[in-house]
Amino acid sequence: MRVSVVGAGLGGLCLAQGLRGAGIEAAVYERDPAITARFQGYRLVLNPVGFEALRGCLPPRWYPLLDEIVDNAHVQPLILDSQLNQIGELGPAKSGIVVDRDVLRHLLLTGLTVHTGAALTGYDVLADGKVEARFAHGDPAVADLLVGADGVGSAVRAALSPLTTPTDTGVRFVIGRTPLTEQFAGLERAFGSKITGDGVSLLLGAMRFRTPPKEAAEQLAPEVTLPDVRDYVRWAMILPPNGSLGASTPQEAALSRMAGWHPDLQALIEQSDPDNSTLLSIRVVEPRERWAPGPVTLLGDAIHATSPTGGNGANTALRDADLLRRCLIEAAEGRQDLLGAVDDYERQMFAYGAEAVRHSLAALPAFVPNPT
C-alpha cells in the first residue's frame, strides 16, 4: 500500500510516521518551498487523547525523548485586569501536556520523505481505483490513498468537497513569544488566564522544557535534530471583532493598546521576538455532508478547523492521524478492504470533528473582548 499525504503539518506528519512504523509507504507533499520557509507556531496543550494518539504514531524508541521535550501544565484560569488583579474566573482548573509546535514538527519530520514546493493542482481517480495527484511543480504521484492534511485552505478539500468552505469568525489576534526570564516567571499567576482591559484580551502561556530540545535529542536520539529553543512565554492579544493592527508591527499593535498596563506586561511585549510575531484570523471549517466514497480523504484542519480557544485543534488532528493509521493497518493486513477502512475512519472522524468545532466556537465568546 502507498499513501500520498498532502500537507506537512502536525496531523499529516503524524500519520506518515505511524504508517512508516507499520511498514506502509507514505510520502508527504508540502506546498511551501522549504520546511523552514515560515514560522510554524508556538506552544500547544495536548490532552490525554491527543498525547496518546501522538505516542501511538511514534517509534517507541523516541518515547524518552518526547517525555523530555514536554512539560506538565496545570493552571487555574482566572480573569485579571490590566494590573493583574483578579476580577473573575474563566472556569475550573485545567491540566495537560505542553509542547512546542515547531519542536514537535521537527521530531515528526525525522526519517520521512517530504517533497517541498509541491502545491497540489488537482487529482484523478484512475481506472484501477488508485489516485493520481498533480502538482504545480514535479511529477504526478500515484497512490492507493490521497490524504488532504493541508490545513484550512486545503486544495484537496476544494476538489473533494467544494461546498465545505472556511468561515471567518471575524476575530483577529496578535501573537508572539518572549524568552522566559526571571522577571517574566513572576507572571506565573497569569499563565493560562485572561487579562482584560482597553477593549482587548491578553492570554499568556509558559513553554518550559525539561531538557532543551536540541540537547535532549543529542543525548537520547542522535538521529533526530531538534531546534535550539529555550523556555519562553507565548502571548496572544485578541482584538475586538474585525479589528486590525493599526500599527506597522505586531508588537506596536499590542503596545498601543496597553497604555497604563502593568509594567511587566508591557516589558513582556517589548522584549518579544520580532521574527516570531504576527497577526492571525480565526477561521473554522465544519464537517457537514460526506463526500462520495473513494481513495481520497481529509484530516485535521482541512475538514474540522477549530478556534484555538477550544484547545482541541492539534489534539483532534493527532486523533485523526492515529485513527486513520489503525484503519489503514487493518486494510494492509487484509482484515478489510481499503474503502471500508477509509469509511470507518471518516464515519468516526466526522462525529468527533464536528463536536470539536462546536466546542471551540462555544468557548470563543469568553475570550473575545467587549469593545470599549
PDB file of C-alpha atoms in Angstrom, residues 84-314:
ATOM      1  CA  LEU A  84      -3.017  41.701  37.324  1.00  0.00           C
ATOM      2  CA  ASN A  85      -5.749  41.899  39.948  1.00  0.00           C
ATOM      3  CA  GLN A  86      -8.243  39.021  39.866  1.00  0.00           C
ATOM      4  CA  ILE A  87     -11.715  40.095  38.782  1.00  0.00           C
ATOM      5  CA  GLY A  88     -13.226  36.694  37.934  1.00  0.00           C
ATOM      6  CA  GLU A  89     -12.660  33.115  36.860  1.00  0.00           C
ATOM      7  CA  LEU A  90     -12.747  31.532  33.405  1.00  0.00           C
ATOM      8  CA  GLY A  91     -13.631  28.094  34.680  1.00  0.00           C
ATOM      9  CA  PRO A  92     -12.301  25.070  36.569  1.00  0.00           C
ATOM     10  CA  ALA A  93      -8.598  24.212  36.766  1.00  0.00           C
ATOM     11  CA  LYS A  94      -7.132  22.708  33.604  1.00  0.00           C
ATOM     12  CA  SER A  95      -4.183  20.399  33.020  1.00  0.00           C
ATOM     13  CA  GLY A  96      -2.424  18.887  30.038  1.00  0.00           C
ATOM     14  CA  ILE A  97       0.891  18.271  28.314  1.00  0.00           C
ATOM     15  CA  VAL A  98       2.579  21.375  26.874  1.00  0.00           C
ATOM     16  CA  VAL A  99       4.768  21.021  23.769  1.00  0.00           C
ATOM     17  CA  ASP A 100       6.310  23.451  21.293  1.00  0.00           C
ATOM     18  CA  ARG A 101       4.731  23.037  17.849  1.00  0.00           C
ATOM     19  CA  ASP A 102       7.951  23.644  15.900  1.00  0.00           C
ATOM     20  CA  VAL A 103       9.947  21.223  18.051  1.00  0.00           C
ATOM     21  CA  LEU A 104       7.266  18.556  17.664  1.00  0.00           C
ATOM     22  CA  ARG A 105       7.135  19.140  13.907  1.00  0.00           C
ATOM     23  CA  HIS A 106      10.897  18.557  13.602  1.00  0.00           C
ATOM     24  CA  LEU A 107      10.563  15.331  15.573  1.00  0.00           C
ATOM     25  CA  LEU A 108       7.767  14.165  13.267  1.00  0.00           C
ATOM     26  CA  LEU A 109       9.781  15.045  10.145  1.00  0.00           C
ATOM     27  CA  THR A 110      12.608  12.667  11.082  1.00  0.00           C
ATOM     28  CA  GLY A 111      13.070   9.902   8.538  1.00  0.00           C
ATOM     29  CA  LEU A 112      10.136  10.887   6.314  1.00  0.00           C
ATOM     30  CA  THR A 113      10.139  11.516   2.560  1.00  0.00           C
ATOM     31  CA  VAL A 114       8.910  15.102   2.178  1.00  0.00           C
ATOM     32  CA  HIS A 115       8.610  16.817  -1.219  1.00  0.00           C
ATOM     33  CA  THR A 116       8.605  20.608  -0.797  1.00  0.00           C
ATOM     34  CA  GLY A 117       7.421  23.132  -3.356  1.00  0.00           C
ATOM     35  CA  ALA A 118       4.640  20.658  -4.207  1.00  0.00           C
ATOM     36  CA  ALA A 119       1.414  22.671  -4.469  1.00  0.00           C
ATOM     37  CA  LEU A 120      -1.481  20.391  -5.378  1.00  0.00           C
ATOM     38  CA  THR A 121      -3.332  21.434  -8.543  1.00  0.00           C
ATOM     39  CA  GLY A 122      -5.757  18.503  -8.696  1.00  0.00           C
ATOM     40  CA  TYR A 123      -6.126  14.752  -8.733  1.00  0.00           C
ATOM     41  CA  ASP A 124      -7.751  11.972 -10.768  1.00  0.00           C
ATOM     42  CA  VAL A 125      -9.120   8.619  -9.666  1.00  0.00           C
ATOM     43  CA  LEU A 126      -7.720   6.066 -12.122  1.00  0.00           C
ATOM     44  CA  ALA A 127      -9.454   3.073 -13.668  1.00  0.00           C
ATOM     45  CA  ASP A 128      -7.734   0.673 -11.261  1.00  0.00           C
ATOM     46  CA  GLY A 129      -9.009   2.607  -8.222  1.00  0.00           C
ATOM     47  CA  LYS A 130      -5.727   4.330  -7.444  1.00  0.00           C
ATOM     48  CA  VAL A 131      -5.465   8.118  -7.288  1.00  0.00           C
ATOM     49  CA  GLU A 132      -3.023  10.341  -9.154  1.00  0.00           C
ATOM     50  CA  ALA A 133      -2.171  13.678  -7.550  1.00  0.00           C
ATOM     51  CA  ARG A 134      -0.897  16.522  -9.737  1.00  0.00           C
ATOM     52  CA  PHE A 135       1.349  19.335  -8.564  1.00  0.00           C
ATOM     53  CA  ALA A 136       2.369  22.728  -9.940  1.00  0.00           C
ATOM     54  CA  HIS A 137       5.973  21.533  -9.968  1.00  0.00           C
ATOM     55  CA  GLY A 138       7.272  17.991 -10.114  1.00  0.00           C
ATOM     56  CA  ASP A 139       5.914  14.686 -11.355  1.00  0.00           C
ATOM     57  CA  PRO A 140       2.435  13.371 -10.529  1.00  0.00           C
ATOM     58  CA  ALA A 141       2.192  10.886  -7.648  1.00  0.00           C
ATOM     59  CA  VAL A 142       0.113   7.712  -7.855  1.00  0.00           C
ATOM     60  CA  ALA A 143      -1.046   6.094  -4.607  1.00  0.00           C
ATOM     61  CA  ASP A 144      -3.728   3.860  -3.180  1.00  0.00           C
ATOM     62  CA  LEU A 145      -4.935   6.730  -0.974  1.00  0.00           C
ATOM     63  CA  LEU A 146      -4.611  10.509  -1.083  1.00  0.00           C
ATOM     64  CA  VAL A 147      -4.930  12.278   2.290  1.00  0.00           C
ATOM     65  CA  GLY A 148      -5.559  16.025   2.395  1.00  0.00           C
ATOM     66  CA  ALA A 149      -3.855  17.289   5.538  1.00  0.00           C
ATOM     67  CA  ASP A 150      -3.261  20.718   4.043  1.00  0.00           C
ATOM     68  CA  GLY A 151      -4.982  22.996   6.522  1.00  0.00           C
ATOM     69  CA  VAL A 152      -7.834  25.495   6.458  1.00  0.00           C
ATOM     70  CA  GLY A 153      -7.178  26.446   2.833  1.00  0.00           C
ATOM     71  CA  SER A 154      -6.997  22.795   1.734  1.00  0.00           C
ATOM     72  CA  ALA A 155      -6.583  22.274  -2.018  1.00  0.00           C
ATOM     73  CA  VAL A 156      -7.642  18.647  -1.580  1.00  0.00           C
ATOM     74  CA  ARG A 157     -10.882  19.678   0.136  1.00  0.00           C
ATOM     75  CA  ALA A 158     -11.621  22.216  -2.618  1.00  0.00           C
ATOM     76  CA  ALA A 159     -11.657  19.365  -5.145  1.00  0.00           C
ATOM     77  CA  LEU A 160     -13.196  16.661  -2.948  1.00  0.00           C
ATOM     78  CA  SER A 161     -15.885  18.672  -1.149  1.00  0.00           C
ATOM     79  CA  PRO A 162     -16.147  22.128  -2.772  1.00  0.00           C
ATOM     80  CA  LEU A 163     -19.186  23.136  -0.719  1.00  0.00           C
ATOM     81  CA  THR A 164     -17.207  22.701   2.530  1.00  0.00           C
ATOM     82  CA  THR A 165     -15.574  26.107   2.958  1.00  0.00           C
ATOM     83  CA  PRO A 166     -13.965  28.050   5.830  1.00  0.00           C
ATOM     84  CA  THR A 167     -15.991  30.504   7.894  1.00  0.00           C
ATOM     85  CA  ASP A 168     -14.274  33.648   9.160  1.00  0.00           C
ATOM     86  CA  THR A 169     -15.327  34.325  12.766  1.00  0.00           C
ATOM     87  CA  GLY A 170     -14.215  37.955  12.461  1.00  0.00           C
ATOM     88  CA  VAL A 171     -11.845  37.523  15.413  1.00  0.00           C
ATOM     89  CA  ARG A 172      -8.253  38.717  14.955  1.00  0.00           C
ATOM     90  CA  PHE A 173      -5.335  38.275  17.308  1.00  0.00           C
ATOM     91  CA  VAL A 174      -1.702  39.275  17.547  1.00  0.00           C
ATOM     92  CA  ILE A 175       0.608  36.534  18.746  1.00  0.00           C
ATOM     93  CA  GLY A 176       4.269  36.398  19.748  1.00  0.00           C
ATOM     94  CA  ARG A 177       6.774  34.921  22.154  1.00  0.00           C
ATOM     95  CA  THR A 178       9.288  36.255  24.658  1.00  0.00           C
ATOM     96  CA  PRO A 179      12.171  34.467  26.435  1.00  0.00           C
ATOM     97  CA  LEU A 180      11.106  33.277  29.894  1.00  0.00           C
ATOM     98  CA  THR A 181      13.344  35.341  32.171  1.00  0.00           C
ATOM     99  CA  GLU A 182      13.205  35.514  35.964  1.00  0.00           C
ATOM    100  CA  GLN A 183      11.161  38.711  35.635  1.00  0.00           C
ATOM    101  CA  PHE A 184       8.501  37.066  33.499  1.00  0.00           C
ATOM    102  CA  ALA A 185       8.438  33.910  35.609  1.00  0.00           C
ATOM    103  CA  GLY A 186       6.863  36.230  38.174  1.00  0.00           C
ATOM    104  CA  LEU A 187       3.782  36.359  35.934  1.00  0.00           C
ATOM    105  CA  GLU A 188       3.025  32.712  36.781  1.00  0.00           C
ATOM    106  CA  ARG A 189      -0.438  33.559  38.100  1.00  0.00           C
ATOM    107  CA  ALA A 190      -1.378  34.976  34.701  1.00  0.00           C
ATOM    108  CA  PHE A 191      -0.332  31.892  32.723  1.00  0.00           C
ATOM    109  CA  GLY A 192      -3.478  30.266  31.399  1.00  0.00           C
ATOM    110  CA  SER A 193      -5.621  33.236  32.440  1.00  0.00           C
ATOM    111  CA  LYS A 194      -7.245  36.092  30.532  1.00  0.00           C
ATOM    112  CA  ILE A 195      -6.019  39.636  31.143  1.00  0.00           C
ATOM    113  CA  THR A 196      -8.583  42.192  30.036  1.00  0.00           C
ATOM    114  CA  GLY A 197      -8.543  45.938  29.530  1.00  0.00           C
ATOM    115  CA  ASP A 198      -8.900  48.703  26.929  1.00  0.00           C
ATOM    116  CA  GLY A 199     -11.094  46.600  24.659  1.00  0.00           C
ATOM    117  CA  VAL A 200      -8.607  43.727  24.231  1.00  0.00           C
ATOM    118  CA  SER A 201      -7.793  40.424  25.921  1.00  0.00           C
ATOM    119  CA  LEU A 202      -4.231  39.217  26.552  1.00  0.00           C
ATOM    120  CA  LEU A 203      -3.538  35.491  27.016  1.00  0.00           C
ATOM    121  CA  LEU A 204      -0.218  34.191  28.344  1.00  0.00           C
ATOM    122  CA  GLY A 205       1.210  30.679  28.430  1.00  0.00           C
ATOM    123  CA  ALA A 206       4.631  29.381  29.513  1.00  0.00           C
ATOM    124  CA  MET A 207       6.617  26.855  27.477  1.00  0.00           C
ATOM    125  CA  ARG A 208       9.179  25.136  29.685  1.00  0.00           C
ATOM    126  CA  PHE A 209      11.321  22.211  28.560  1.00  0.00           C
ATOM    127  CA  ARG A 210      12.541  19.568  30.987  1.00  0.00           C
ATOM    128  CA  THR A 211      15.700  19.489  28.847  1.00  0.00           C
ATOM    129  CA  PRO A 212      16.408  21.937  25.985  1.00  0.00           C
ATOM    130  CA  PRO A 213      15.212  20.096  22.849  1.00  0.00           C
ATOM    131  CA  LYS A 214      18.485  20.176  20.912  1.00  0.00           C
ATOM    132  CA  GLU A 215      20.377  18.763  23.894  1.00  0.00           C
ATOM    133  CA  ALA A 216      17.702  16.172  24.614  1.00  0.00           C
ATOM    134  CA  ALA A 217      17.849  14.851  21.040  1.00  0.00           C
ATOM    135  CA  GLU A 218      21.645  14.651  21.073  1.00  0.00           C
ATOM    136  CA  GLN A 219      21.524  12.627  24.293  1.00  0.00           C
ATOM    137  CA  LEU A 220      18.522  10.375  23.669  1.00  0.00           C
ATOM    138  CA  ALA A 221      18.024  10.053  19.887  1.00  0.00           C
ATOM    139  CA  PRO A 222      21.043  11.214  17.848  1.00  0.00           C
ATOM    140  CA  GLU A 223      19.191  10.554  14.570  1.00  0.00           C
ATOM    141  CA  VAL A 224      16.764  13.371  15.471  1.00  0.00           C
ATOM    142  CA  THR A 225      17.689  17.042  15.020  1.00  0.00           C
ATOM    143  CA  LEU A 226      15.595  19.487  17.042  1.00  0.00           C
ATOM    144  CA  PRO A 227      15.632  23.312  17.133  1.00  0.00           C
ATOM    145  CA  ASP A 228      17.775  25.056  19.712  1.00  0.00           C
ATOM    146  CA  VAL A 229      14.916  26.783  21.541  1.00  0.00           C
ATOM    147  CA  ARG A 230      14.729  27.686  25.235  1.00  0.00           C
ATOM    148  CA  ASP A 231      11.898  28.388  27.671  1.00  0.00           C
ATOM    149  CA  TYR A 232       9.566  31.189  26.596  1.00  0.00           C
ATOM    150  CA  VAL A 233       6.221  32.896  27.205  1.00  0.00           C
ATOM    151  CA  ARG A 234       3.670  32.741  24.401  1.00  0.00           C
ATOM    152  CA  TRP A 235       1.410  35.763  24.368  1.00  0.00           C
ATOM    153  CA  ALA A 236      -1.683  36.418  22.291  1.00  0.00           C
ATOM    154  CA  MET A 237      -3.718  39.618  22.231  1.00  0.00           C
ATOM    155  CA  ILE A 238      -7.281  39.164  20.966  1.00  0.00           C
ATOM    156  CA  LEU A 239      -8.591  42.291  19.294  1.00  0.00           C
ATOM    157  CA  PRO A 240     -12.193  43.462  19.108  1.00  0.00           C
ATOM    158  CA  PRO A 241     -14.189  41.715  16.340  1.00  0.00           C
ATOM    159  CA  ASN A 242     -12.907  42.620  12.870  1.00  0.00           C
ATOM    160  CA  GLY A 243     -10.077  44.569  14.456  1.00  0.00           C
ATOM    161  CA  SER A 244      -6.924  45.447  12.529  1.00  0.00           C
ATOM    162  CA  LEU A 245      -3.352  46.043  13.568  1.00  0.00           C
ATOM    163  CA  GLY A 246      -3.468  49.817  13.266  1.00  0.00           C
ATOM    164  CA  ALA A 247       0.342  49.740  13.539  1.00  0.00           C
ATOM    165  CA  SER A 248       3.328  48.663  11.480  1.00  0.00           C
ATOM    166  CA  THR A 249       4.358  45.665  13.622  1.00  0.00           C
ATOM    167  CA  PRO A 250       2.541  43.194  15.875  1.00  0.00           C
ATOM    168  CA  GLN A 251       4.478  44.442  18.918  1.00  0.00           C
ATOM    169  CA  GLU A 252       3.496  48.048  18.208  1.00  0.00           C
ATOM    170  CA  ALA A 253      -0.116  46.964  17.708  1.00  0.00           C
ATOM    171  CA  ALA A 254      -0.159  45.286  21.116  1.00  0.00           C
ATOM    172  CA  LEU A 255       1.730  48.037  22.965  1.00  0.00           C
ATOM    173  CA  SER A 256      -0.509  50.752  21.501  1.00  0.00           C
ATOM    174  CA  ARG A 257      -3.406  49.139  23.367  1.00  0.00           C
ATOM    175  CA  MET A 258      -1.566  48.746  26.694  1.00  0.00           C
ATOM    176  CA  ALA A 259      -1.135  52.288  27.976  1.00  0.00           C
ATOM    177  CA  GLY A 260      -1.139  52.179  31.792  1.00  0.00           C
ATOM    178  CA  TRP A 261      -0.953  48.353  31.952  1.00  0.00           C
ATOM    179  CA  HIS A 262       1.267  46.590  34.481  1.00  0.00           C
ATOM    180  CA  PRO A 263       4.937  47.315  33.602  1.00  0.00           C
ATOM    181  CA  ASP A 264       5.843  43.608  33.484  1.00  0.00           C
ATOM    182  CA  LEU A 265       3.167  43.045  30.851  1.00  0.00           C
ATOM    183  CA  GLN A 266       4.431  45.933  28.767  1.00  0.00           C
ATOM    184  CA  ALA A 267       8.002  44.664  29.114  1.00  0.00           C
ATOM    185  CA  LEU A 268       6.894  41.198  28.016  1.00  0.00           C
ATOM    186  CA  ILE A 269       5.683  42.579  24.685  1.00  0.00           C
ATOM    187  CA  GLU A 270       8.631  44.966  24.283  1.00  0.00           C
ATOM    188  CA  GLN A 271      11.133  42.109  24.684  1.00  0.00           C
ATOM    189  CA  SER A 272       9.347  39.668  22.364  1.00  0.00           C
ATOM    190  CA  ASP A 273      10.985  38.113  19.328  1.00  0.00           C
ATOM    191  CA  PRO A 274      10.016  40.306  16.323  1.00  0.00           C
ATOM    192  CA  ASP A 275      10.608  37.470  13.839  1.00  0.00           C
ATOM    193  CA  ASN A 276       8.025  35.273  15.542  1.00  0.00           C
ATOM    194  CA  SER A 277       5.146  37.708  15.935  1.00  0.00           C
ATOM    195  CA  THR A 278       2.206  38.026  13.574  1.00  0.00           C
ATOM    196  CA  LEU A 279      -1.468  38.929  13.111  1.00  0.00           C
ATOM    197  CA  LEU A 280      -3.806  35.968  12.604  1.00  0.00           C
ATOM    198  CA  SER A 281      -7.502  35.485  11.947  1.00  0.00           C
ATOM    199  CA  ILE A 282      -9.689  32.753  13.409  1.00  0.00           C
ATOM    200  CA  ARG A 283     -11.396  30.707  10.708  1.00  0.00           C
ATOM    201  CA  VAL A 284     -13.255  27.443  11.206  1.00  0.00           C
ATOM    202  CA  VAL A 285     -14.222  24.566   8.937  1.00  0.00           C
ATOM    203  CA  GLU A 286     -17.237  22.472   9.912  1.00  0.00           C
ATOM    204  CA  PRO A 287     -17.582  18.934   8.521  1.00  0.00           C
ATOM    205  CA  ARG A 288     -21.034  18.611   7.003  1.00  0.00           C
ATOM    206  CA  GLU A 289     -22.184  16.182   4.303  1.00  0.00           C
ATOM    207  CA  ARG A 290     -19.979  13.204   3.480  1.00  0.00           C
ATOM    208  CA  TRP A 291     -18.475  13.049   0.008  1.00  0.00           C
ATOM    209  CA  ALA A 292     -18.746  10.016  -2.261  1.00  0.00           C
ATOM    210  CA  PRO A 293     -16.618   7.044  -1.114  1.00  0.00           C
ATOM    211  CA  GLY A 294     -13.255   6.811  -2.821  1.00  0.00           C
ATOM    212  CA  PRO A 295      -9.480   6.790  -2.400  1.00  0.00           C
ATOM    213  CA  VAL A 296      -9.335  10.405  -1.139  1.00  0.00           C
ATOM    214  CA  THR A 297      -9.945  11.667   2.399  1.00  0.00           C
ATOM    215  CA  LEU A 298      -9.219  14.610   4.694  1.00  0.00           C
ATOM    216  CA  LEU A 299      -7.522  15.061   8.051  1.00  0.00           C
ATOM    217  CA  GLY A 300      -7.134  17.826  10.640  1.00  0.00           C
ATOM    218  CA  ASP A 301      -7.879  21.487   9.838  1.00  0.00           C
ATOM    219  CA  ALA A 302      -8.661  20.561   6.235  1.00  0.00           C
ATOM    220  CA  ILE A 303     -12.011  19.177   7.427  1.00  0.00           C
ATOM    221  CA  HIS A 304     -12.558  20.410  11.006  1.00  0.00           C
ATOM    222  CA  ALA A 305     -10.601  23.596  11.717  1.00  0.00           C
ATOM    223  CA  THR A 306     -11.391  24.875  15.202  1.00  0.00           C
ATOM    224  CA  SER A 307     -10.996  28.116  17.075  1.00  0.00           C
ATOM    225  CA  PRO A 308      -7.818  27.954  19.210  1.00  0.00           C
ATOM    226  CA  THR A 309      -9.891  28.936  22.246  1.00  0.00           C
ATOM    227  CA  GLY A 310     -11.223  25.378  22.302  1.00  0.00           C
ATOM    228  CA  GLY A 311      -7.738  23.968  22.822  1.00  0.00           C
ATOM    229  CA  ASN A 312      -8.581  20.998  20.621  1.00  0.00           C
ATOM    230  CA  GLY A 313      -7.310  21.705  17.091  1.00  0.00           C
ATOM    231  CA  ALA A 314      -3.978  19.877  17.300  1.00  0.00           C
TER     232      ALA A 314
END
